[in-house]
mmCIF file of C-alpha atoms and ligand atoms in Angstrom:
data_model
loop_
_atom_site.group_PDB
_atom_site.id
_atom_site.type_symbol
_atom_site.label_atom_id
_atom_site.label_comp_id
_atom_site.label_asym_id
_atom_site.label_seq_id
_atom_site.Cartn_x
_atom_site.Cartn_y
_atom_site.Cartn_z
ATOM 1 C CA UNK A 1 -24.874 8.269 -1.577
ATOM 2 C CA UNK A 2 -21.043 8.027 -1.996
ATOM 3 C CA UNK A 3 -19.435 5.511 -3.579
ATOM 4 C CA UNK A 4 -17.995 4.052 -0.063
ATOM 5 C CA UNK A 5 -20.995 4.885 1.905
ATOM 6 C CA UNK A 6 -20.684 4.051 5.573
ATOM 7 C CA UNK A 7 -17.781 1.200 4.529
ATOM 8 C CA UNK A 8 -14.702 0.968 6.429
ATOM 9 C CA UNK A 9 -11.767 1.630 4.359
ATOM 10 C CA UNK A 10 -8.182 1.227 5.084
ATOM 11 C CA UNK A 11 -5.475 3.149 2.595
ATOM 12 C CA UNK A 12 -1.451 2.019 3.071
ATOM 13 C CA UNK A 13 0.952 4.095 3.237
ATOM 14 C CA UNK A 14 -1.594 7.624 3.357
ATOM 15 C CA UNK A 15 0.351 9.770 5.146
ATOM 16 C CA UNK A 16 0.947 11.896 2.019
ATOM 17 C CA UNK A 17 0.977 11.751 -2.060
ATOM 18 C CA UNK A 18 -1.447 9.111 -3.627
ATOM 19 C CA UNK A 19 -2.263 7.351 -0.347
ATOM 20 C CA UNK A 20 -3.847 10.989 1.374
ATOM 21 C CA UNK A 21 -5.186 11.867 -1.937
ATOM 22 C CA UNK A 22 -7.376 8.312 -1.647
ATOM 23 C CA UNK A 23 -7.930 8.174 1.935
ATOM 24 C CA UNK A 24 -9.173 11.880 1.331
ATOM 25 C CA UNK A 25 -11.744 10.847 -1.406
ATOM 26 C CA UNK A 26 -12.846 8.142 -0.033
ATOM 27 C CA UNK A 27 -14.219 9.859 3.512
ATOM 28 C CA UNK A 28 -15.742 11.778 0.989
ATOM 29 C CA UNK A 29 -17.217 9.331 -0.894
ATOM 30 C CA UNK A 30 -18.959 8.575 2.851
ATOM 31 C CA UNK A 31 -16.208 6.023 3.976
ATOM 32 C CA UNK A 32 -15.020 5.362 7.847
ATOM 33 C CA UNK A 33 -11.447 5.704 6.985
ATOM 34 C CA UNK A 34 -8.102 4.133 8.524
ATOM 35 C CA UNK A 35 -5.264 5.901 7.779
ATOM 36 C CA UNK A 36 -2.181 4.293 8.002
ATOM 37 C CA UNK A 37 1.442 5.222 7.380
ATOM 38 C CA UNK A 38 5.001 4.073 8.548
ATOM 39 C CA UNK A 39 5.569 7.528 9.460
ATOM 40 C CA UNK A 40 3.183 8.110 12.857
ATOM 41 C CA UNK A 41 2.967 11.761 12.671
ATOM 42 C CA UNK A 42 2.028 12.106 8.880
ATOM 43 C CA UNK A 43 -0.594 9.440 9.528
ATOM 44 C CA UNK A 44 -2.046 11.036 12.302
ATOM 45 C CA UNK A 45 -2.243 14.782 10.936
ATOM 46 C CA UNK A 46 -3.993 13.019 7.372
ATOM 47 C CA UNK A 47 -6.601 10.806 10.004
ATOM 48 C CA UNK A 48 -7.275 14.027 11.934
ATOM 49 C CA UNK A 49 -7.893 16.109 8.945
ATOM 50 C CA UNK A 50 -10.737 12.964 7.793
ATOM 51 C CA UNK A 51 -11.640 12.938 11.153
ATOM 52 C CA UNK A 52 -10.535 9.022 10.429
ATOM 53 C CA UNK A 53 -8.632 6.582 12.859
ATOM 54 C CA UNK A 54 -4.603 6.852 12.642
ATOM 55 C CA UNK A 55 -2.967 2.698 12.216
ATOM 56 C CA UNK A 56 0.919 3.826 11.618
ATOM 57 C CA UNK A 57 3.027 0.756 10.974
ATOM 58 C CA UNK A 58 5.306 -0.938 8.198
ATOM 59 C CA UNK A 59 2.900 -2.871 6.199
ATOM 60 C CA UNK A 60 5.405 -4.966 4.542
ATOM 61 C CA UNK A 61 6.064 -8.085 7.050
ATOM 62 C CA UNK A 62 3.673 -10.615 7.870
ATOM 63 C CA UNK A 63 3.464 -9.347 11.570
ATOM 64 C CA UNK A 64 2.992 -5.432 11.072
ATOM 65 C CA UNK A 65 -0.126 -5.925 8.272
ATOM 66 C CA UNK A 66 -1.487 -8.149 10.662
ATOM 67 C CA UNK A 67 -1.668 -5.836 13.317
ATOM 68 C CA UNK A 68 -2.548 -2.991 10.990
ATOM 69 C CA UNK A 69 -5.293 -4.628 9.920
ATOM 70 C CA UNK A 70 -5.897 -5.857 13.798
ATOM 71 C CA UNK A 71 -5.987 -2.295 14.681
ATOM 72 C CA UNK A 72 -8.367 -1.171 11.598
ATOM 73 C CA UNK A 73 -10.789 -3.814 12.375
ATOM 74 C CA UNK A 74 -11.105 -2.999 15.362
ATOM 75 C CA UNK A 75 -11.726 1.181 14.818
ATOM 76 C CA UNK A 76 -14.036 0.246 11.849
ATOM 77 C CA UNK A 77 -15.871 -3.053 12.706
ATOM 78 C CA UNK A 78 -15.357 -4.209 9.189
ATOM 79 C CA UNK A 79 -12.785 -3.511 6.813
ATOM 80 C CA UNK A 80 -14.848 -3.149 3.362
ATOM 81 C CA UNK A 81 -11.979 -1.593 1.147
ATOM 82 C CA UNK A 82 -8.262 -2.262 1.469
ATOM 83 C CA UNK A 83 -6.582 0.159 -0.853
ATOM 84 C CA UNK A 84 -2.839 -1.438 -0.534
ATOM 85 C CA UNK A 85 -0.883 1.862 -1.737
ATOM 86 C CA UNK A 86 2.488 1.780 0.194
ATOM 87 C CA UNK A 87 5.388 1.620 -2.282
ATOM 88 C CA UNK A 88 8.771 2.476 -2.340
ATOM 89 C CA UNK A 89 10.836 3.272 -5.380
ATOM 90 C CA UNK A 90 13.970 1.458 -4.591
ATOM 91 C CA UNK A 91 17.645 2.348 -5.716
ATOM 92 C CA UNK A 92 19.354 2.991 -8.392
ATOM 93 C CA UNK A 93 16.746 4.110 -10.474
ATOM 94 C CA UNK A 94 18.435 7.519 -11.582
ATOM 95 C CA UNK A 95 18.562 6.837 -15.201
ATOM 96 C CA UNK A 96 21.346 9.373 -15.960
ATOM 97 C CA UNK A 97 23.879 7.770 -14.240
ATOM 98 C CA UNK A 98 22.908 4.854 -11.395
ATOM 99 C CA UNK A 99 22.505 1.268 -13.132
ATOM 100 C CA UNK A 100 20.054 -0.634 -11.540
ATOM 101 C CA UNK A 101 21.627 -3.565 -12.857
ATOM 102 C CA UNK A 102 24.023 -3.352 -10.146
ATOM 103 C CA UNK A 103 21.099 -2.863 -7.462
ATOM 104 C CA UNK A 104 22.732 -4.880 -4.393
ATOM 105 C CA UNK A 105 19.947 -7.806 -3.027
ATOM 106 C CA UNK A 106 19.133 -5.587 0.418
ATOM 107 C CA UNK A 107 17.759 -2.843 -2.033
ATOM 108 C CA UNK A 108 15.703 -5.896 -3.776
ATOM 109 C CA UNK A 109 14.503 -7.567 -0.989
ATOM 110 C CA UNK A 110 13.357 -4.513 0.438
ATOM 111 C CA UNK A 111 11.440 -3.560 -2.833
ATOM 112 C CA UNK A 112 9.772 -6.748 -3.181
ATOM 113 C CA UNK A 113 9.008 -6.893 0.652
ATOM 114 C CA UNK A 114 6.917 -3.320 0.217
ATOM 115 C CA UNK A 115 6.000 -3.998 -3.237
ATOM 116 C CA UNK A 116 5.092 -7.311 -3.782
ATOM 117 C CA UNK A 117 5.026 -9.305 -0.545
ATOM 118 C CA UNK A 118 3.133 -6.354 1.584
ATOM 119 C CA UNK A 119 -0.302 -6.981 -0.852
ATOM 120 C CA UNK A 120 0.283 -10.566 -0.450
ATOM 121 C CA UNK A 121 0.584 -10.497 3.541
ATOM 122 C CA UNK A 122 -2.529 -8.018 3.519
ATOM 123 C CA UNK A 123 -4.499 -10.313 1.108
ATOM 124 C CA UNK A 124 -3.464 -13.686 3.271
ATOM 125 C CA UNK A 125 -4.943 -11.745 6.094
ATOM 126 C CA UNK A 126 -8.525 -10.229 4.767
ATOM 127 C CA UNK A 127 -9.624 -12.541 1.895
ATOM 128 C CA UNK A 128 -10.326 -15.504 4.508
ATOM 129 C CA UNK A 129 -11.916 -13.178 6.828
ATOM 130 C CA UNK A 130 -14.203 -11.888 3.790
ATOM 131 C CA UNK A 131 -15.137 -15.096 2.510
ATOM 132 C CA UNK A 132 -15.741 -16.403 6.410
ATOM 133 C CA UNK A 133 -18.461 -13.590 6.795
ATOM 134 C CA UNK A 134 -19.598 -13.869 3.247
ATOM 135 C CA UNK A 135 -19.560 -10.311 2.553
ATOM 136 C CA UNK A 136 -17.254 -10.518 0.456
ATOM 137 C CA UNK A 137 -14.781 -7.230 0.070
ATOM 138 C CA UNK A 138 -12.767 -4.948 -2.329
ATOM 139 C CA UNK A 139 -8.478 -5.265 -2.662
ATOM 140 C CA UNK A 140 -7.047 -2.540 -4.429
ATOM 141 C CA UNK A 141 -3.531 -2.628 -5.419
ATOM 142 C CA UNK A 142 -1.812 0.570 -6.154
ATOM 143 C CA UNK A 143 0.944 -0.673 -8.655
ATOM 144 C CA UNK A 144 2.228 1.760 -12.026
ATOM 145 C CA UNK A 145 2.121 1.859 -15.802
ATOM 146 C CA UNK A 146 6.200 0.592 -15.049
ATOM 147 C CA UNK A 147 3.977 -2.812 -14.096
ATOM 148 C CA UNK A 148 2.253 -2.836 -17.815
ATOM 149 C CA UNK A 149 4.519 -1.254 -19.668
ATOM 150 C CA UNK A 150 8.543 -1.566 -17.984
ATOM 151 C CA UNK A 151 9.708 1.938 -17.040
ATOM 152 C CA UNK A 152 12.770 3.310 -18.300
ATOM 153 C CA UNK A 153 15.260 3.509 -15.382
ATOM 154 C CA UNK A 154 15.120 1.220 -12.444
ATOM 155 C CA UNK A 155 15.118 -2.711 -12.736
ATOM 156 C CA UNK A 156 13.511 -3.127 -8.966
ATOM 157 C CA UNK A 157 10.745 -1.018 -9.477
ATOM 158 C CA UNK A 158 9.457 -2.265 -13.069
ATOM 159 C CA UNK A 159 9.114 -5.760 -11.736
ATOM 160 C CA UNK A 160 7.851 -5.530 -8.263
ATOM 161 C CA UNK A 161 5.376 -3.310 -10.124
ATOM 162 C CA UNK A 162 4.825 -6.179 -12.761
ATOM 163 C CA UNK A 163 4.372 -8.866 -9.898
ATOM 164 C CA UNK A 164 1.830 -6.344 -8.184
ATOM 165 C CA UNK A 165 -0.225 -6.466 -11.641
ATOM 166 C CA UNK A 166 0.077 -9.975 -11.406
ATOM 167 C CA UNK A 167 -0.768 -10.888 -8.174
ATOM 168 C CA UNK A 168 -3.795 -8.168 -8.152
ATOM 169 C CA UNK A 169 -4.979 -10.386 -11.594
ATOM 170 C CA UNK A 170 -4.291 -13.688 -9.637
ATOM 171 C CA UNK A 171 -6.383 -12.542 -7.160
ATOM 172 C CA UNK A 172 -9.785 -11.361 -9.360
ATOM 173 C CA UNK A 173 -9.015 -14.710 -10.939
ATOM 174 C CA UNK A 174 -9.111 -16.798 -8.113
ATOM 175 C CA UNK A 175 -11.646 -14.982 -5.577
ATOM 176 C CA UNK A 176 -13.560 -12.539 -8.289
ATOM 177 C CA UNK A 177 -17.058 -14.765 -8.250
ATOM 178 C CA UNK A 178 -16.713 -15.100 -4.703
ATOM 179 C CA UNK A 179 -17.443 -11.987 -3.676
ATOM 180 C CA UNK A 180 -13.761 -10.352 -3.634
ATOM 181 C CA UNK A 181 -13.214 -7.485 -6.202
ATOM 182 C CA UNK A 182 -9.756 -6.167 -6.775
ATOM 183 C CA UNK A 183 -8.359 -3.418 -9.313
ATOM 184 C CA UNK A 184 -4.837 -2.385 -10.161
ATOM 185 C CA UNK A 185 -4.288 1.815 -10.011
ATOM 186 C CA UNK A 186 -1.647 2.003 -12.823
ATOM 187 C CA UNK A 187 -0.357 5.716 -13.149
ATOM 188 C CA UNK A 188 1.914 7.564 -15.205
ATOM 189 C CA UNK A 189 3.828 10.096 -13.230
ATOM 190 C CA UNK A 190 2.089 11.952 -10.208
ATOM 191 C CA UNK A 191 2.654 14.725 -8.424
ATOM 192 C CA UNK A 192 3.872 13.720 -5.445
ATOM 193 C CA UNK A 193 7.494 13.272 -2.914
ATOM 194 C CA UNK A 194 7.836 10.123 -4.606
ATOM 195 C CA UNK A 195 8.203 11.485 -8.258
ATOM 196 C CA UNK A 196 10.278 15.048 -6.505
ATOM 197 C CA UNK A 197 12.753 12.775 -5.282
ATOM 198 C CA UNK A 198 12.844 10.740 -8.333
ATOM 199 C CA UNK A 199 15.781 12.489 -10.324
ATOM 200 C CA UNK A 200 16.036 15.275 -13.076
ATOM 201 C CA UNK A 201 15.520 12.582 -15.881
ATOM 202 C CA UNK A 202 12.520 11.259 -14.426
ATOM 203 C CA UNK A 203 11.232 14.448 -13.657
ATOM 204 C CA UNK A 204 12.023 15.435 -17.163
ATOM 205 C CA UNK A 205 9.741 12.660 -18.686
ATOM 206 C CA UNK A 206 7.016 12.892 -16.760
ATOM 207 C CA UNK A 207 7.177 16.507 -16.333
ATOM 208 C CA UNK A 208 4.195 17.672 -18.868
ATOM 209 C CA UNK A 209 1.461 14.700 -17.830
ATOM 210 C CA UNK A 210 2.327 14.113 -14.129
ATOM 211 C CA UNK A 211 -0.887 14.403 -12.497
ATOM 212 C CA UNK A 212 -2.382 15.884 -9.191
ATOM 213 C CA UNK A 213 -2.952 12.896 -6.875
ATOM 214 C CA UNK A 214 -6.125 13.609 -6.755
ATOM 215 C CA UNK A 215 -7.053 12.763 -10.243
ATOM 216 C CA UNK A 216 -5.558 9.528 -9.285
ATOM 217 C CA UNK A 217 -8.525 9.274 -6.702
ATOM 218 C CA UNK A 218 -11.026 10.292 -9.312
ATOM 219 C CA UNK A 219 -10.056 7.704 -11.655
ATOM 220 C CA UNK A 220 -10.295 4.664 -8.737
ATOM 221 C CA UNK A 221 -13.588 5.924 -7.957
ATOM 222 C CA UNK A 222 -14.217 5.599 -11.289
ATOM 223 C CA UNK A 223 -13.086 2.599 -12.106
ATOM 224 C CA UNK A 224 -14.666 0.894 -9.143
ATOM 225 C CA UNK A 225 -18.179 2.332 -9.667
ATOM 226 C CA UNK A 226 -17.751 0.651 -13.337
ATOM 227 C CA UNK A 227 -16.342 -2.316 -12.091
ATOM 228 C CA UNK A 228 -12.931 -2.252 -14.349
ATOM 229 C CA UNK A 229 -9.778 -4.235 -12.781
ATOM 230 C CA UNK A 230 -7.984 -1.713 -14.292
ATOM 231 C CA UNK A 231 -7.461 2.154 -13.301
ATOM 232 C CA UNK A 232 -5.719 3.887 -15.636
ATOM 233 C CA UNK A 233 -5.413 8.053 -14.346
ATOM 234 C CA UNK A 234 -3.256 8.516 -17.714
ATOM 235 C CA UNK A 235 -5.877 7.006 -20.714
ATOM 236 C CA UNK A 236 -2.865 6.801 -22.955
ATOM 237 C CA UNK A 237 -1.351 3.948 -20.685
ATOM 238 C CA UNK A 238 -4.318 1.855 -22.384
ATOM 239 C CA UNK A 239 -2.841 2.546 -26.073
ATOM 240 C CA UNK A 240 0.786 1.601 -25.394
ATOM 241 C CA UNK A 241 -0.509 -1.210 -23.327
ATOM 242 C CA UNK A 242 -2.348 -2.220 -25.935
ATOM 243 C CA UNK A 243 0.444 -1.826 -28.546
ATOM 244 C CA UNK A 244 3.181 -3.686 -26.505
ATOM 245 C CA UNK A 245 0.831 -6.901 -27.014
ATOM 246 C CA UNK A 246 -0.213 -6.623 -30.487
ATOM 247 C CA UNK A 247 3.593 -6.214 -31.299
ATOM 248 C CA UNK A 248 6.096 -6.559 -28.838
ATOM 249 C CA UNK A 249 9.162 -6.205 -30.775
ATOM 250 C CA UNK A 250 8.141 -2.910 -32.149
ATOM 251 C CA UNK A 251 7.402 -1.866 -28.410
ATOM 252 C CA UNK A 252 10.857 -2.826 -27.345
ATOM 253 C CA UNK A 253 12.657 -0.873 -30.445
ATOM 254 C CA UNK A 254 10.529 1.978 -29.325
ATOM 255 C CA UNK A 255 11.478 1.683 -25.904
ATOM 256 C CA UNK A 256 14.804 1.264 -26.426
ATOM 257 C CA UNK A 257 15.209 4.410 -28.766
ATOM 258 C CA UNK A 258 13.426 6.219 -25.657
ATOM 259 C CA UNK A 259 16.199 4.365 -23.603
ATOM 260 C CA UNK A 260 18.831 5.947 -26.147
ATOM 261 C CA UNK A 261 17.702 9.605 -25.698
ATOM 262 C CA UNK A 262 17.660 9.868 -22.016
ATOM 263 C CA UNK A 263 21.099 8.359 -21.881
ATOM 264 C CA UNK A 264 21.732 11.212 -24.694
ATOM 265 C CA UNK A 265 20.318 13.783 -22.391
ATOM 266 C CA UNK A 266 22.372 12.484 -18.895
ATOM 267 C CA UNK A 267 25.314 12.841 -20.858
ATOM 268 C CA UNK A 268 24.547 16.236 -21.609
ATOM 269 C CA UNK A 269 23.487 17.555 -18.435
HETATM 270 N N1 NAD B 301 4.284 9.231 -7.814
HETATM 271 C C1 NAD B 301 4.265 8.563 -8.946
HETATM 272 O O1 NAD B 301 4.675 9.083 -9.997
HETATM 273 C C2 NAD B 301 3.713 7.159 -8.979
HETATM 274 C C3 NAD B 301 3.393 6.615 -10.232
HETATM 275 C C4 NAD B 301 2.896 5.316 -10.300
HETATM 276 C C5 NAD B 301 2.694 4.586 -9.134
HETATM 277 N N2 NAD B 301 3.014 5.129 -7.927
HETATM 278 C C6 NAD B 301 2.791 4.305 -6.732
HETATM 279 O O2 NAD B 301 1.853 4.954 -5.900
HETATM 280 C C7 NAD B 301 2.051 4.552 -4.533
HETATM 281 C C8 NAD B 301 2.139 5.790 -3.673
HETATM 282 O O3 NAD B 301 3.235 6.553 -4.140
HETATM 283 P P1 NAD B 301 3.424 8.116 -3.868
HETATM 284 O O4 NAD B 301 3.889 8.713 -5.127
HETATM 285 O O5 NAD B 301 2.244 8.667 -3.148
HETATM 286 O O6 NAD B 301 4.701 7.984 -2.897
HETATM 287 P P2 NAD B 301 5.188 8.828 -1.646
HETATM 288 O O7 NAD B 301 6.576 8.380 -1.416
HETATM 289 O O8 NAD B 301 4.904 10.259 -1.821
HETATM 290 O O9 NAD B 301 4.236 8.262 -0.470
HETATM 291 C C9 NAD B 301 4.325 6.926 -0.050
HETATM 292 C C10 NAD B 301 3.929 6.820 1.408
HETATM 293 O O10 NAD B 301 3.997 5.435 1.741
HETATM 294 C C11 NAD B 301 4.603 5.314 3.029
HETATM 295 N N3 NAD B 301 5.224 3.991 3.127
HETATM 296 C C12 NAD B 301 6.342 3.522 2.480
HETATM 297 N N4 NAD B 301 6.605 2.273 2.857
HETATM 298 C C13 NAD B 301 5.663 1.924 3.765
HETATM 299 C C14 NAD B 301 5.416 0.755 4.519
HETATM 300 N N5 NAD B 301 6.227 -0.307 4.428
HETATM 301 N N6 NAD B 301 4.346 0.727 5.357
HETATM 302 C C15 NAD B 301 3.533 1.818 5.467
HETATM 303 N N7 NAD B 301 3.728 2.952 4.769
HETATM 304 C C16 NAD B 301 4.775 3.014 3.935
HETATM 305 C C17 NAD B 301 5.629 6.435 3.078
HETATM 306 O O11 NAD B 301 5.981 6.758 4.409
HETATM 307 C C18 NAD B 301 4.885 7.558 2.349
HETATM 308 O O12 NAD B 301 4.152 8.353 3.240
HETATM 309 C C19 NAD B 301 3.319 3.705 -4.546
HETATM 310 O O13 NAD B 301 2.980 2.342 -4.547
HETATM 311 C C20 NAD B 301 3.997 4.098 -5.849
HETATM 312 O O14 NAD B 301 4.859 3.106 -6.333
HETATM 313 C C21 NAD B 301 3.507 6.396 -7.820
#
C-alpha cells in the first residue's frame, strides 16, 4: 500500500521542478493526482505522463484556487492531499548586484499574492469542506529553509517564505486535533528552473548540496508517514535552525560574514 493509496491529491504549480517531482511520487505512492500549473501545456504533458487530471490556473487569487480546487473536486471526488507548491522567487534577488531593498511594491504584492496569500485562499477553501465531511485532510505547504533561516539575497522571498512557515504552523495549531494535518517542505537549494534562473551567486552557494527534486519528494513522504510538521530534504537545515534559536546574535554575525563574502565574490566576478 502507498502512502497516498487511492487519495485524491492535488500539487500547485506541478508543471515542472518540485511540483512534477511530488505529483510524480505521489501517483506512485497510489494517489489519483491533479496536476495543476499556470502554464496549460506543462500541466497537461506532467497529468498525461501520471495518467492524472490536468487543473491549469493561477492559484494565487481568491477566484482561480477556487475554481482549481472546483475543478479537482470534481475529477477526484475528494481532495485528500493539497500539496500548495506554487512559488515564485520575486525580484531583485541577484545578490551580486540587485538590492532587494529597492524591490518596487508590484514585485511584493505579487510575491506575497503566490507566496503567502495563495495557501491562505486554498486553505479558506478546503479546511471547511474537510471539517464539514469530517474526514478531515492533509495541507502541505511548500515554503524554504529562506522561511527558517533568512536567505542571503532577496528581501521578498525570505519573508513570504517566513509567513508560509507561519501560516502552515497557524494552521496545525488551530485545526491539527481536528483532523487537518499540515507540514512545511523547507529545502535548501534544488535542482530545478527556479534555482537555473536564480543567478551565478546563488548558483554558486547552493551549487555542491542542491538536490534532485525528487529527493525533495522522498523526504515529504517521509515526513508525512512519521507525522513531522516539518520536511527538511537538507538535514543540516535542522542544525542551523536549531542554532539561530539557541543564539541569535551569533547566527546573525555568521550570516552577515556569509553576507560579506558573496558581496566579496560579486565584486570580483
Ligand atoms: N528550487 C529551489 O532551490 C527551491 C528551494 C526551496 C524552496 N523552493 C520552493 O519550491 C516551490 C517550487 O519551486 P521550483 O524550484 O520547483 O520552481 P519552478 O519555478 O521550477 O516551478 C514552479 C512552477 O510553479 C508554477 N507557478 C508559478 N506561479 C503559479 C501560480 N500562481 N499558479 C500556478 N502555478 C504557478 C510555474 O509555472 C512553475 O511551473 C516554490 O514554492 C519554491 O519557492 C524551491
Amino acid at each position: 500500500m502507498g502512502t497516498f493509496q487511492d487519495q485524491g491529491v492535488v500539487v500547485t504549480g506541478a508543471g515542472r521542478g518540485i511540483g512534477r517531482a511530488l505529483a510524480t511520487r505521489a501517483a506512485a505512492e497510489g494517489a489519483r493526482v491533479v496536476v495543476n500549473d499556470l502554464d496549460p501545456v506543462t500541466a497537461q504533458a506532467v497529468a498525461d505522463e501520471l495518467g492524472g487530471t490536468a487543473v491549469p490556473g493561477d492559484v494565487s487569487s481568491t477566484d482561480g484556487v477556487r475554481a482549481v480546487i472546483d475543478s479537482a473536486t470534481e475529477a477526484l471526488g475528494r481532495i485528500d492531499v493539497f500539496f500548495a507548491n506554487a512559488g515564485i522567487d520575486g525580484a531583485g534577488k541577484d545578490a551580486s548586484g540587485g538590492d532587494s531593498l529597492q524591490a518596487p511594491d508590484d514585485v511584493w504584492d505579487r510575491i506575497i499574492d503566490v507566496n503567502v496569500m495563495a495557501h491562505v485562499r486554498a486553505a479558506r477553501e478546503l479546511v471547511p469542506r474537510w471539517l464539514e465531511d469530517g474526514q478531515g485532510g492533509r495541507f502541505v505547504v511548500t515554503a524554504s529553509a529562506a522561511g527558517l533561516l533568512t536567505m542571503i539575497g532577496s528581501a521578498p522571498y525570505s519573508v513570504t517564505k517566513h509567513a508560509a512557515v507561519g501560516f502552515a504552523e497557524w494552521l496545525s495549531v488551530t485545526y491539527g486535533a481536528r483532523g487537518v494535518d499540515v507540514h512545511a517542505i523547507c529545502p535548501q537549494g534544488v535542482q530545478t528552473q527556479m534555482l537555473e534562473d536564480a543567478g551565478p551567486l546563488q548558483a554558486l552557494l547552493s551549487r555542491d548540496s542542491a538536490l534532485p527534486p525528487e529527493a525533495v519528494a522522498d523526504a515529504a513522504v517521509t515526513a508525512i508517514a512519521e507525522g513531522r510538521f516539518l520536511v527538511l530534504p537538507h538535514p543540516e537545515v535542522a542544525g542551523y535552525y536549531a542554532a539561530r534559536a539557541a543564539d541569535t546574535d551569533r547566527w546573525l554575525a555568521g550570516m552577515r560574514r556569509l553576507q560579506q563574502k558573496v558581496d566579496e565574490a560579486g565584486a570580483a566576478l
